[in-house]
């Protein structure tokens, strides 16, 4: 069911023109409305655009969005994808059309951006702290009756402070919160039952200014132990979350409305939906997952995570082809200073440095000719490996008989899309022939 506003959340600012000051645009572009990008007739392989250049494969993007929709329908879960990955209103809108219940965000700035583009239901997967952030959210709740907002709490004193702020702001309704469960070595969240009980007690005292709507956790940072695999530890953590929900229900701590039980980053959402399906409560409840990286996927970190997901959840095979990498960054060979070394003109300013970007393929632009319909990137042997990133350079180790030469185009996959999106104000959308069919804006 679609709980977003009925109108698309893409507003006028997302349609602002592109010009030569936007990375990836030609120096002679002038000013092109973003809605007219497809009309320019650009093709990446024809060198109509300067490199480095980030592109999104449109077919893979729509496949991934549809795959997650079908996965969650099958698992009986709802979805608030994490918007911090892309910070693109156009992509938020795609997720909304594919059934997203809401959007998850990490900072108050991100909430401000999403609201500027019309988002009505937002989960702040963090604690709401700081004078300006608290004031902004409370004013938004007071001024916009349609704004459905949730944030996290894991500290009794913080609960008291939020309740006091909400009382003074007189917003006319409670601030909705989720009690966060954490684990040793993780990020935020209650580490033990004593903390949980203290927060529950504070929340009951905070009524009617705060309303406990559910329990939240993030399993993505759990690491395997020498004698225990990560899946076993995640199962134990999710069991703690279920026990916390049951404790809250037993103490009648939840406010009116369906109880939310939320976890599920971009690596273990199959385990989350499987374990939470066993929860039995006397009231209606909803399992809310929050993956952000699924939409473009990647060619390393989440590719490997998805392969493990397929191994432990073979039922996903019924959904057909799994997630596909959609985000690529292209660069030119600018130097081959040694027989076994190539330098490409992209670096940390253009692509995630979390892991070395996988080399996906290459293309030699035609000289004074238009690429034929059949022209396409070719694979490179496994000996072609990115070995280092500077600000604007990628160091590659290559076989001495590598075909690469100065001026050739090299395609890189990415690892961890969050830290590639934030390097591009605009990213072009391409079809299977690398014709440019659109563009998105980001707001980091």
Short mmCIF file of C-alpha atoms in Angstrom, two decimals:
data_model
loop_
_atom_site.label_atom_id
_atom_site.label_comp_id
_atom_site.label_asym_id
_atom_site.label_seq_id
_atom_site.Cartn_x
_atom_site.Cartn_y
_atom_site.Cartn_z
CA UNK A 1 0.00 0.00 0.00
CA UNK A 2 1.33 3.44 -0.89
CA UNK A 3 1.35 5.75 2.14
CA UNK A 4 3.31 8.60 0.57
CA UNK A 5 1.62 11.75 -0.65
CA UNK A 6 -0.34 11.11 -3.83
CA UNK A 7 1.72 13.57 -5.85
CA UNK A 8 5.33 12.76 -6.90
CA UNK A 9 7.89 14.11 -4.48
CA UNK A 10 10.04 15.54 -7.26
CA UNK A 11 9.73 19.32 -7.06
CA UNK A 12 10.96 22.23 -9.15
CA UNK A 13 14.50 22.28 -7.76
CA UNK A 14 15.12 18.75 -9.03
CA UNK A 15 14.48 20.08 -12.53
CA UNK A 16 17.06 22.88 -12.33
CA UNK A 17 19.16 23.14 -15.51
CA UNK A 18 22.55 21.48 -15.89
CA UNK A 19 25.48 23.58 -17.03
CA UNK A 20 29.26 23.45 -17.38
CA UNK A 21 29.71 23.86 -13.60
CA UNK A 22 28.18 20.41 -13.01
CA UNK A 23 30.76 17.62 -13.04
CA UNK A 24 30.31 15.32 -16.01
CA UNK A 25 28.77 17.97 -18.26
CA UNK A 26 30.43 19.20 -21.50
CA UNK A 27 32.17 22.55 -21.30
CA UNK A 28 30.04 23.85 -24.18
CA UNK A 29 26.72 22.72 -22.77
CA UNK A 30 25.25 26.13 -22.03
CA UNK A 31 22.19 25.44 -19.88
CA UNK A 32 20.08 22.31 -20.35
CA UNK A 33 16.95 21.61 -18.27
CA UNK A 34 17.39 18.25 -16.63
CA UNK A 35 14.12 17.08 -18.19
CA UNK A 36 15.66 17.76 -21.62
CA UNK A 37 18.83 15.72 -21.10
CA UNK A 38 17.47 12.79 -23.11
CA UNK A 39 16.80 15.15 -26.03
CA UNK A 40 20.50 15.99 -26.39
CA UNK A 41 21.26 12.71 -28.17
CA UNK A 42 24.32 12.05 -26.01
CA UNK A 43 26.09 8.70 -26.04
CA UNK A 44 28.81 7.87 -23.53
CA UNK A 45 30.80 5.66 -25.92
CA UNK A 46 30.77 8.34 -28.60
CA UNK A 47 32.57 10.68 -26.17
CA UNK A 48 29.74 13.18 -26.06
CA UNK A 49 30.55 13.72 -22.39
CA UNK A 50 33.81 14.28 -20.52
CA UNK A 51 35.26 11.63 -18.25
CA UNK A 52 35.31 10.80 -15.41
CA UNK A 53 31.58 10.23 -15.55
CA UNK A 54 29.14 8.39 -13.30
CA UNK A 55 26.21 6.67 -14.99
CA UNK A 56 23.28 4.54 -13.85
CA UNK A 57 22.15 1.63 -16.00
CA UNK A 58 18.42 2.24 -16.25
CA UNK A 59 17.49 -1.39 -16.89
CA UNK A 60 19.35 -2.61 -13.79
CA UNK A 61 17.92 0.18 -11.63
CA UNK A 62 14.31 -0.66 -12.47
CA UNK A 63 15.00 -4.38 -12.15
CA UNK A 64 16.39 -3.90 -8.63
CA UNK A 65 13.49 -1.70 -7.54
CA UNK A 66 10.98 -4.26 -8.78
CA UNK A 67 12.93 -7.18 -7.27
CA UNK A 68 12.84 -5.66 -3.79
CA UNK A 69 9.14 -4.88 -4.12
CA UNK A 70 8.40 -8.52 -4.95
CA UNK A 71 10.72 -9.82 -2.22
CA UNK A 72 8.98 -7.77 0.47
CA UNK A 73 5.51 -8.64 -0.79
CA UNK A 74 6.42 -12.32 -0.53
CA UNK A 75 7.81 -11.82 2.99
CA UNK A 76 4.84 -9.74 4.17
CA UNK A 77 7.02 -6.77 5.16
CA UNK A 78 6.88 -3.05 4.52
CA UNK A 79 9.75 -0.87 3.39
CA UNK A 80 11.25 2.53 4.15
CA UNK A 81 14.42 2.54 1.99
CA UNK A 82 17.37 4.44 3.39
CA UNK A 83 17.56 7.67 1.43
CA UNK A 84 21.07 8.53 2.58
CA UNK A 85 22.42 6.20 -0.11
CA UNK A 86 21.29 8.29 -3.06
CA UNK A 87 19.84 11.55 -1.65
CA UNK A 88 18.03 11.81 -4.97
CA UNK A 89 14.39 12.92 -4.98
CA UNK A 90 13.86 11.29 -8.37
CA UNK A 91 14.99 7.95 -6.97
CA UNK A 92 12.90 8.45 -3.82
CA UNK A 93 9.97 8.86 -6.19
CA UNK A 94 10.80 5.60 -7.98
CA UNK A 95 10.86 3.83 -4.62
CA UNK A 96 7.55 5.42 -3.68
CA UNK A 97 5.96 4.18 -6.91
CA UNK A 98 7.24 0.69 -6.12
CA UNK A 99 5.37 0.68 -2.82
CA UNK A 100 7.69 2.21 -0.22
CA UNK A 101 5.83 2.88 3.03
CA UNK A 102 8.14 5.79 3.83
CA UNK A 103 11.72 6.97 3.52
CA UNK A 104 14.49 6.44 6.08
CA UNK A 105 17.08 9.16 6.66
CA UNK A 106 20.08 9.65 8.92
CA UNK A 107 20.37 13.39 9.64
CA UNK A 108 18.12 16.37 10.09
CA UNK A 109 19.58 17.92 6.93
CA UNK A 110 18.44 14.88 4.97
CA UNK A 111 14.98 15.21 6.50
CA UNK A 112 14.90 18.85 5.40
CA UNK A 113 15.77 17.87 1.82
CA UNK A 114 13.18 15.10 1.66
CA UNK A 115 10.47 17.39 3.01
CA UNK A 116 11.37 20.07 0.46
CA UNK A 117 10.51 17.49 -2.18
CA UNK A 118 7.26 16.44 -0.55
CA UNK A 119 8.10 13.35 1.53
CA UNK A 120 5.37 12.84 4.11
CA UNK A 121 6.48 9.79 6.08
CA UNK A 122 10.07 9.79 7.39
CA UNK A 123 11.95 7.51 9.77
CA UNK A 124 15.01 9.23 11.23
CA UNK A 125 17.14 6.14 11.95
CA UNK A 126 19.03 8.08 14.58
CA UNK A 127 18.44 9.91 17.81
CA UNK A 128 17.01 13.42 17.40
CA UNK A 129 19.54 15.66 19.16
CA UNK A 130 20.60 19.29 19.08
CA UNK A 131 18.64 22.52 19.51
CA UNK A 132 18.19 23.29 15.81
CA UNK A 133 17.28 19.75 14.79
CA UNK A 134 14.72 19.33 17.58
CA UNK A 135 13.19 22.75 16.89
CA UNK A 136 12.92 22.06 13.16
CA UNK A 137 11.18 18.71 13.60
CA UNK A 138 8.77 19.97 16.23
CA UNK A 139 7.83 22.98 14.14
CA UNK A 140 7.31 20.77 11.10
CA UNK A 141 5.02 18.49 13.12
CA UNK A 142 3.09 21.49 14.42
CA UNK A 143 2.71 23.14 11.01
CA UNK A 144 2.08 20.08 8.83
CA UNK A 145 -0.59 17.67 10.10
CA UNK A 146 0.28 15.27 7.28
CA UNK A 147 3.92 14.88 8.37
CA UNK A 148 4.37 11.36 9.81
CA UNK A 149 7.74 11.31 11.59
CA UNK A 150 9.61 8.74 13.73
CA UNK A 151 12.98 8.92 15.52
CA UNK A 152 14.99 6.69 17.86
CA UNK A 153 15.56 6.78 21.62
CA UNK A 154 18.01 4.76 23.71
CA UNK A 155 18.51 6.93 26.79
CA UNK A 156 16.09 7.84 29.57
CA UNK A 157 17.52 11.34 30.05
CA UNK A 158 17.18 12.01 26.33
CA UNK A 159 13.55 10.84 26.48
CA UNK A 160 12.93 13.36 29.25
CA UNK A 161 14.58 16.15 27.25
CA UNK A 162 12.54 15.39 24.13
CA UNK A 163 9.32 15.28 26.15
CA UNK A 164 10.12 18.66 27.67
CA UNK A 165 10.83 20.16 24.25
CA UNK A 166 7.63 18.70 22.79
CA UNK A 167 5.59 20.04 25.73
CA UNK A 168 7.05 23.54 25.32
CA UNK A 169 6.55 23.49 21.54
CA UNK A 170 2.87 22.57 22.00
CA UNK A 171 2.77 20.64 18.73
CA UNK A 172 -0.71 19.26 19.36
CA UNK A 173 0.30 15.61 19.00
CA UNK A 174 3.01 13.33 20.39
CA UNK A 175 6.47 12.94 18.90
CA UNK A 176 6.62 9.31 17.72
CA UNK A 177 9.68 7.31 18.75
CA UNK A 178 11.12 3.83 18.37
CA UNK A 179 13.10 2.25 21.20
CA UNK A 180 16.48 1.27 19.80
CA UNK A 181 18.13 -2.00 20.76
CA UNK A 182 21.91 -2.18 20.31
CA UNK A 183 24.79 -4.55 20.98
CA UNK A 184 28.34 -4.37 22.33
CA UNK A 185 30.69 -2.90 19.77
CA UNK A 186 27.85 -1.58 17.66
CA UNK A 187 26.64 1.96 17.22
CA UNK A 188 23.72 3.38 19.21
CA UNK A 189 21.00 1.45 21.03
CA UNK A 190 20.31 -0.01 24.48
CA UNK A 191 22.98 -2.56 25.34
CA UNK A 192 21.10 -4.42 28.08
CA UNK A 193 17.72 -5.00 29.69
CA UNK A 194 18.39 -2.41 32.40
CA UNK A 195 18.71 0.31 29.78
CA UNK A 196 15.58 -0.93 27.99
CA UNK A 197 13.59 -0.85 31.22
CA UNK A 198 14.83 2.66 32.07
CA UNK A 199 13.80 3.95 28.64
CA UNK A 200 10.38 2.25 28.88
CA UNK A 201 9.79 3.85 32.27
CA UNK A 202 10.81 7.28 30.95
CA UNK A 203 8.56 6.90 27.91
CA UNK A 204 5.55 6.05 30.06
CA UNK A 205 6.22 9.20 32.06
CA UNK A 206 6.66 11.21 28.83
CA UNK A 207 3.11 10.59 27.64
CA UNK A 208 1.29 12.41 26.01
CA UNK A 209 4.26 14.31 24.58
CA UNK A 210 6.10 11.24 23.31
CA UNK A 211 4.54 8.08 21.87
CA UNK A 212 6.37 4.76 21.67
CA UNK A 213 5.44 3.26 18.31
CA UNK A 214 7.86 0.36 18.07
CA UNK A 215 11.32 -1.15 18.45
CA UNK A 216 14.28 -0.65 16.10
CA UNK A 217 17.76 -2.07 15.63
CA UNK A 218 20.55 -2.25 13.09
CA UNK A 219 22.26 -5.59 12.59
CA UNK A 220 24.64 -4.58 9.82
CA UNK A 221 27.77 -4.08 11.94
CA UNK A 222 27.64 -7.43 13.73
CA UNK A 223 30.87 -9.34 13.10
CA UNK A 224 31.50 -13.09 13.33
CA UNK A 225 33.22 -14.44 16.43
CA UNK A 226 35.91 -17.14 16.35
CA UNK A 227 33.41 -19.75 17.52
CA UNK A 228 30.18 -18.33 16.06
CA UNK A 229 29.17 -17.25 12.58
CA UNK A 230 27.56 -13.89 11.90
CA UNK A 231 24.15 -15.37 11.10
CA UNK A 232 23.96 -16.97 14.55
CA UNK A 233 24.82 -13.67 16.21
CA UNK A 234 22.29 -11.79 14.13
CA UNK A 235 19.64 -14.34 15.10
CA UNK A 236 20.45 -13.71 18.78
CA UNK A 237 20.24 -9.96 18.28
CA UNK A 238 16.90 -10.19 16.51
CA UNK A 239 15.63 -12.42 19.33
CA UNK A 240 16.58 -9.63 21.77
CA UNK A 241 14.58 -7.19 19.68
CA UNK A 242 11.56 -9.49 19.75
CA UNK A 243 11.90 -9.87 23.53
CA UNK A 244 12.02 -6.07 23.83
CA UNK A 245 8.80 -5.72 21.83
CA UNK A 246 7.14 -8.29 24.07
CA UNK A 247 8.37 -6.47 27.20
CA UNK A 248 6.97 -3.18 25.93
CA UNK A 249 3.64 -4.79 25.12
CA UNK A 250 3.47 -6.51 28.49
CA UNK A 251 3.98 -3.15 30.20
CA UNK A 252 1.45 -1.44 27.91
CA UNK A 253 4.13 1.01 26.83
CA UNK A 254 3.12 1.23 23.16
CA UNK A 255 0.92 4.04 21.95
CA UNK A 256 -2.11 3.44 19.77
CA UNK A 257 -1.61 2.19 16.24
CA UNK A 258 0.28 -0.71 14.66
CA UNK A 259 3.53 -1.66 16.40
CA UNK A 260 6.60 -1.23 14.22
CA UNK A 261 9.46 -3.72 14.39
CA UNK A 262 12.29 -2.40 12.26
CA UNK A 263 15.73 -3.66 11.26
CA UNK A 264 17.33 -4.77 8.02
CA UNK A 265 20.16 -2.89 6.36
CA UNK A 266 21.44 -3.85 2.92
CA UNK A 267 23.04 -7.19 3.81
CA UNK A 268 20.76 -9.22 6.10
CA UNK A 269 17.17 -8.19 5.33
CA UNK A 270 16.32 -11.82 4.52
CA UNK A 271 17.23 -12.86 8.07
CA UNK A 272 15.27 -9.95 9.53
CA UNK A 273 12.07 -10.80 7.67
CA UNK A 274 12.47 -14.51 8.43
CA UNK A 275 13.02 -14.12 12.19
CA UNK A 276 10.43 -11.39 12.69
CA UNK A 277 7.77 -13.48 10.95
CA UNK A 278 7.62 -15.57 14.12
CA UNK A 279 6.52 -12.65 16.31
CA UNK A 280 3.07 -13.05 17.85
CA UNK A 281 1.43 -10.06 19.51
CA UNK A 282 -2.07 -9.28 20.67
CA UNK A 283 -2.06 -6.15 18.46
CA UNK A 284 -1.38 -5.46 14.83
CA UNK A 285 2.31 -5.10 14.03
CA UNK A 286 4.39 -4.41 10.93
CA UNK A 287 7.91 -5.51 10.01
CA UNK A 288 9.75 -2.54 8.50
CA UNK A 289 13.03 -3.00 6.61
CA UNK A 290 15.31 -0.16 5.52
CA UNK A 291 17.87 -1.24 2.89
CA UNK A 292 19.24 1.64 0.82
CA UNK A 293 21.98 0.11 -1.32
CA UNK A 294 19.77 -2.48 -3.06
CA UNK A 295 18.58 0.09 -5.62
CA UNK A 296 21.85 0.38 -7.51
CA UNK A 297 23.53 -2.57 -5.80
CA UNK A 298 27.30 -2.68 -6.50
CA UNK A 299 30.10 -4.81 -7.93
CA UNK A 300 31.91 -5.85 -4.75
CA UNK A 301 30.70 -5.32 -1.16
CA UNK A 302 26.96 -5.86 -1.69
CA UNK A 303 27.51 -8.22 -4.60
CA UNK A 304 29.25 -10.54 -2.14
CA UNK A 305 26.60 -9.91 0.53
CA UNK A 306 23.84 -10.81 -1.92
CA UNK A 307 25.62 -14.01 -2.93
CA UNK A 308 25.61 -15.03 0.76
CA UNK A 309 21.93 -14.07 1.00
CA UNK A 310 21.15 -16.38 -1.92
CA UNK A 311 23.04 -19.23 -0.24
CA UNK A 312 21.19 -18.95 3.07
CA UNK A 313 17.79 -18.06 1.53
CA UNK A 314 17.47 -20.23 -1.59
CA UNK A 315 13.77 -19.36 -1.83
CA UNK A 316 14.71 -16.00 -3.40
CA UNK A 317 15.49 -17.94 -6.58
CA UNK A 318 11.75 -17.89 -7.25
CA UNK A 319 12.05 -14.13 -7.81
CA UNK A 320 14.25 -14.66 -10.86
CA UNK A 321 17.53 -12.89 -11.52
CA UNK A 322 18.82 -11.23 -8.36
CA UNK A 323 20.07 -7.70 -7.84
CA UNK A 324 22.24 -6.22 -10.58
CA UNK A 325 24.96 -3.54 -10.39
CA UNK A 326 23.51 -0.35 -11.86
CA UNK A 327 26.08 2.33 -10.98
CA UNK A 328 29.30 2.69 -12.99
CA UNK A 329 32.08 5.26 -13.18
CA UNK A 330 34.01 5.70 -16.42
CA UNK A 331 37.47 7.19 -16.92
CA UNK A 332 40.11 7.61 -19.60
CA UNK A 333 43.51 5.96 -19.67
CA UNK A 334 45.68 9.05 -19.37
CA UNK A 335 49.07 7.41 -19.03
CA UNK A 336 50.77 4.05 -19.42
CA UNK A 337 54.10 4.94 -17.87
CA UNK A 338 55.25 1.34 -17.40
CA UNK A 339 54.48 -1.89 -19.24
CA UNK A 340 52.52 -3.22 -16.28
CA UNK A 341 50.94 0.02 -15.10
CA UNK A 342 48.06 2.19 -16.32
CA UNK A 343 46.80 5.44 -14.79
CA UNK A 344 43.13 6.38 -15.27
CA UNK A 345 41.77 9.89 -14.71
CA UNK A 346 39.40 9.17 -11.83
CA UNK A 347 40.01 8.97 -8.11
CA UNK A 348 38.61 9.40 -4.61
CA UNK A 349 36.76 12.52 -5.74
CA UNK A 350 34.74 10.38 -8.17
CA UNK A 351 34.30 6.89 -6.73
CA UNK A 352 34.02 5.20 -3.34
CA UNK A 353 37.44 4.50 -1.81
CA UNK A 354 36.09 1.90 0.64
CA UNK A 355 37.45 -0.86 -1.58
CA UNK A 356 39.35 -0.71 -4.82
CA UNK A 357 36.80 -0.38 -7.62
CA UNK A 358 36.42 -3.51 -9.76
CA UNK A 359 37.46 -3.10 -13.39
CA UNK A 360 34.40 -4.00 -15.45
CA UNK A 361 35.45 -3.41 -19.04
CA UNK A 362 36.92 -1.08 -21.64
CA UNK A 363 36.09 0.64 -24.89
CA UNK A 364 38.22 2.22 -27.59
CA UNK A 365 36.39 5.22 -29.06
CA UNK A 366 36.09 5.28 -32.80
CA UNK A 367 38.15 7.89 -34.66
CA UNK A 368 35.98 10.29 -36.67
CA UNK A 369 33.14 7.79 -36.66
CA UNK A 370 29.97 7.06 -34.76
CA UNK A 371 29.94 3.77 -32.82
CA UNK A 372 27.76 1.19 -34.50
CA UNK A 373 24.69 -0.24 -32.81
CA UNK A 374 26.79 -3.31 -31.96
CA UNK A 375 29.58 -1.28 -30.34
CA UNK A 376 29.85 -2.18 -26.67
CA UNK A 377 32.45 -2.32 -23.91
CA UNK A 378 34.63 -5.43 -23.86
CA UNK A 379 35.79 -7.33 -20.78
CA UNK A 380 39.37 -7.18 -19.55
CA UNK A 381 41.33 -10.09 -18.16
CA UNK A 382 41.59 -10.66 -14.41
CA UNK A 383 45.08 -9.20 -14.45
CA UNK A 384 43.61 -5.72 -14.83
CA UNK A 385 43.25 -4.55 -11.23
CA UNK A 386 42.85 -1.16 -9.57
CA UNK A 387 45.58 -0.94 -6.93
CA UNK A 388 45.28 2.58 -5.57
CA UNK A 389 43.25 5.78 -5.64
CA UNK A 390 44.57 9.31 -5.36
CA UNK A 391 42.29 12.33 -5.41
CA UNK A 392 42.05 12.32 -9.22
CA UNK A 393 44.01 9.24 -10.32
CA UNK A 394 43.38 5.51 -10.32
CA UNK A 395 46.47 3.28 -10.40
CA UNK A 396 45.98 0.00 -12.28
CA UNK A 397 48.17 -3.05 -12.52
CA UNK A 398 47.84 -4.61 -15.99
CA UNK A 399 49.42 -7.48 -17.92
CA UNK A 400 52.29 -6.40 -20.13
CA UNK A 401 50.24 -7.45 -23.17
CA UNK A 402 47.17 -5.43 -22.06
CA UNK A 403 45.40 -3.74 -24.98
CA UNK A 404 44.91 -0.53 -23.02
CA UNK A 405 46.50 2.64 -24.36
CA UNK A 406 46.14 6.36 -23.71
CA UNK A 407 42.66 7.57 -24.67
CA UNK A 408 40.88 4.26 -24.08
CA UNK A 409 37.79 4.30 -21.85
CA UNK A 410 37.70 2.09 -18.75
CA UNK A 411 34.53 1.18 -16.87
CA UNK A 412 34.69 0.64 -13.10
CA UNK A 413 32.10 -0.90 -10.87
CA UNK A 414 31.69 0.53 -7.39
CA UNK A 415 31.79 -0.86 -3.88
CA UNK A 416 29.42 0.79 -1.41
CA UNK A 417 27.16 3.09 -3.45
CA UNK A 418 26.64 5.56 -0.59
CA UNK A 419 30.15 6.94 -1.02
CA UNK A 420 29.93 7.25 -4.79
CA UNK A 421 26.59 9.03 -5.02
CA UNK A 422 27.80 11.83 -2.75
CA UNK A 423 30.53 12.77 -5.22
CA UNK A 424 28.12 13.66 -8.03
CA UNK A 425 25.65 16.53 -8.16
CA UNK A 426 24.03 14.95 -11.21
CA UNK A 427 24.25 11.39 -12.54
CA UNK A 428 23.21 10.43 -16.05
CA UNK A 429 20.87 7.53 -16.77
CA UNK A 430 21.84 5.33 -19.73
CA UNK A 431 20.28 2.48 -21.66
CA UNK A 432 21.99 -0.73 -22.78
CA UNK A 433 23.74 1.12 -25.66
CA UNK A 434 24.93 3.90 -23.34
CA UNK A 435 22.57 6.40 -24.90
CA UNK A 436 21.73 9.00 -22.26
CA UNK A 437 18.03 8.71 -21.44
CA UNK A 438 17.79 10.98 -18.40
CA UNK A 439 19.53 12.32 -15.32
CA UNK A 440 19.02 12.56 -11.58
CA UNK A 441 20.16 15.14 -9.05
CA UNK A 442 21.55 14.48 -5.59
CA UNK A 443 21.38 16.69 -2.48
CA UNK A 444 24.18 15.86 -0.04
#
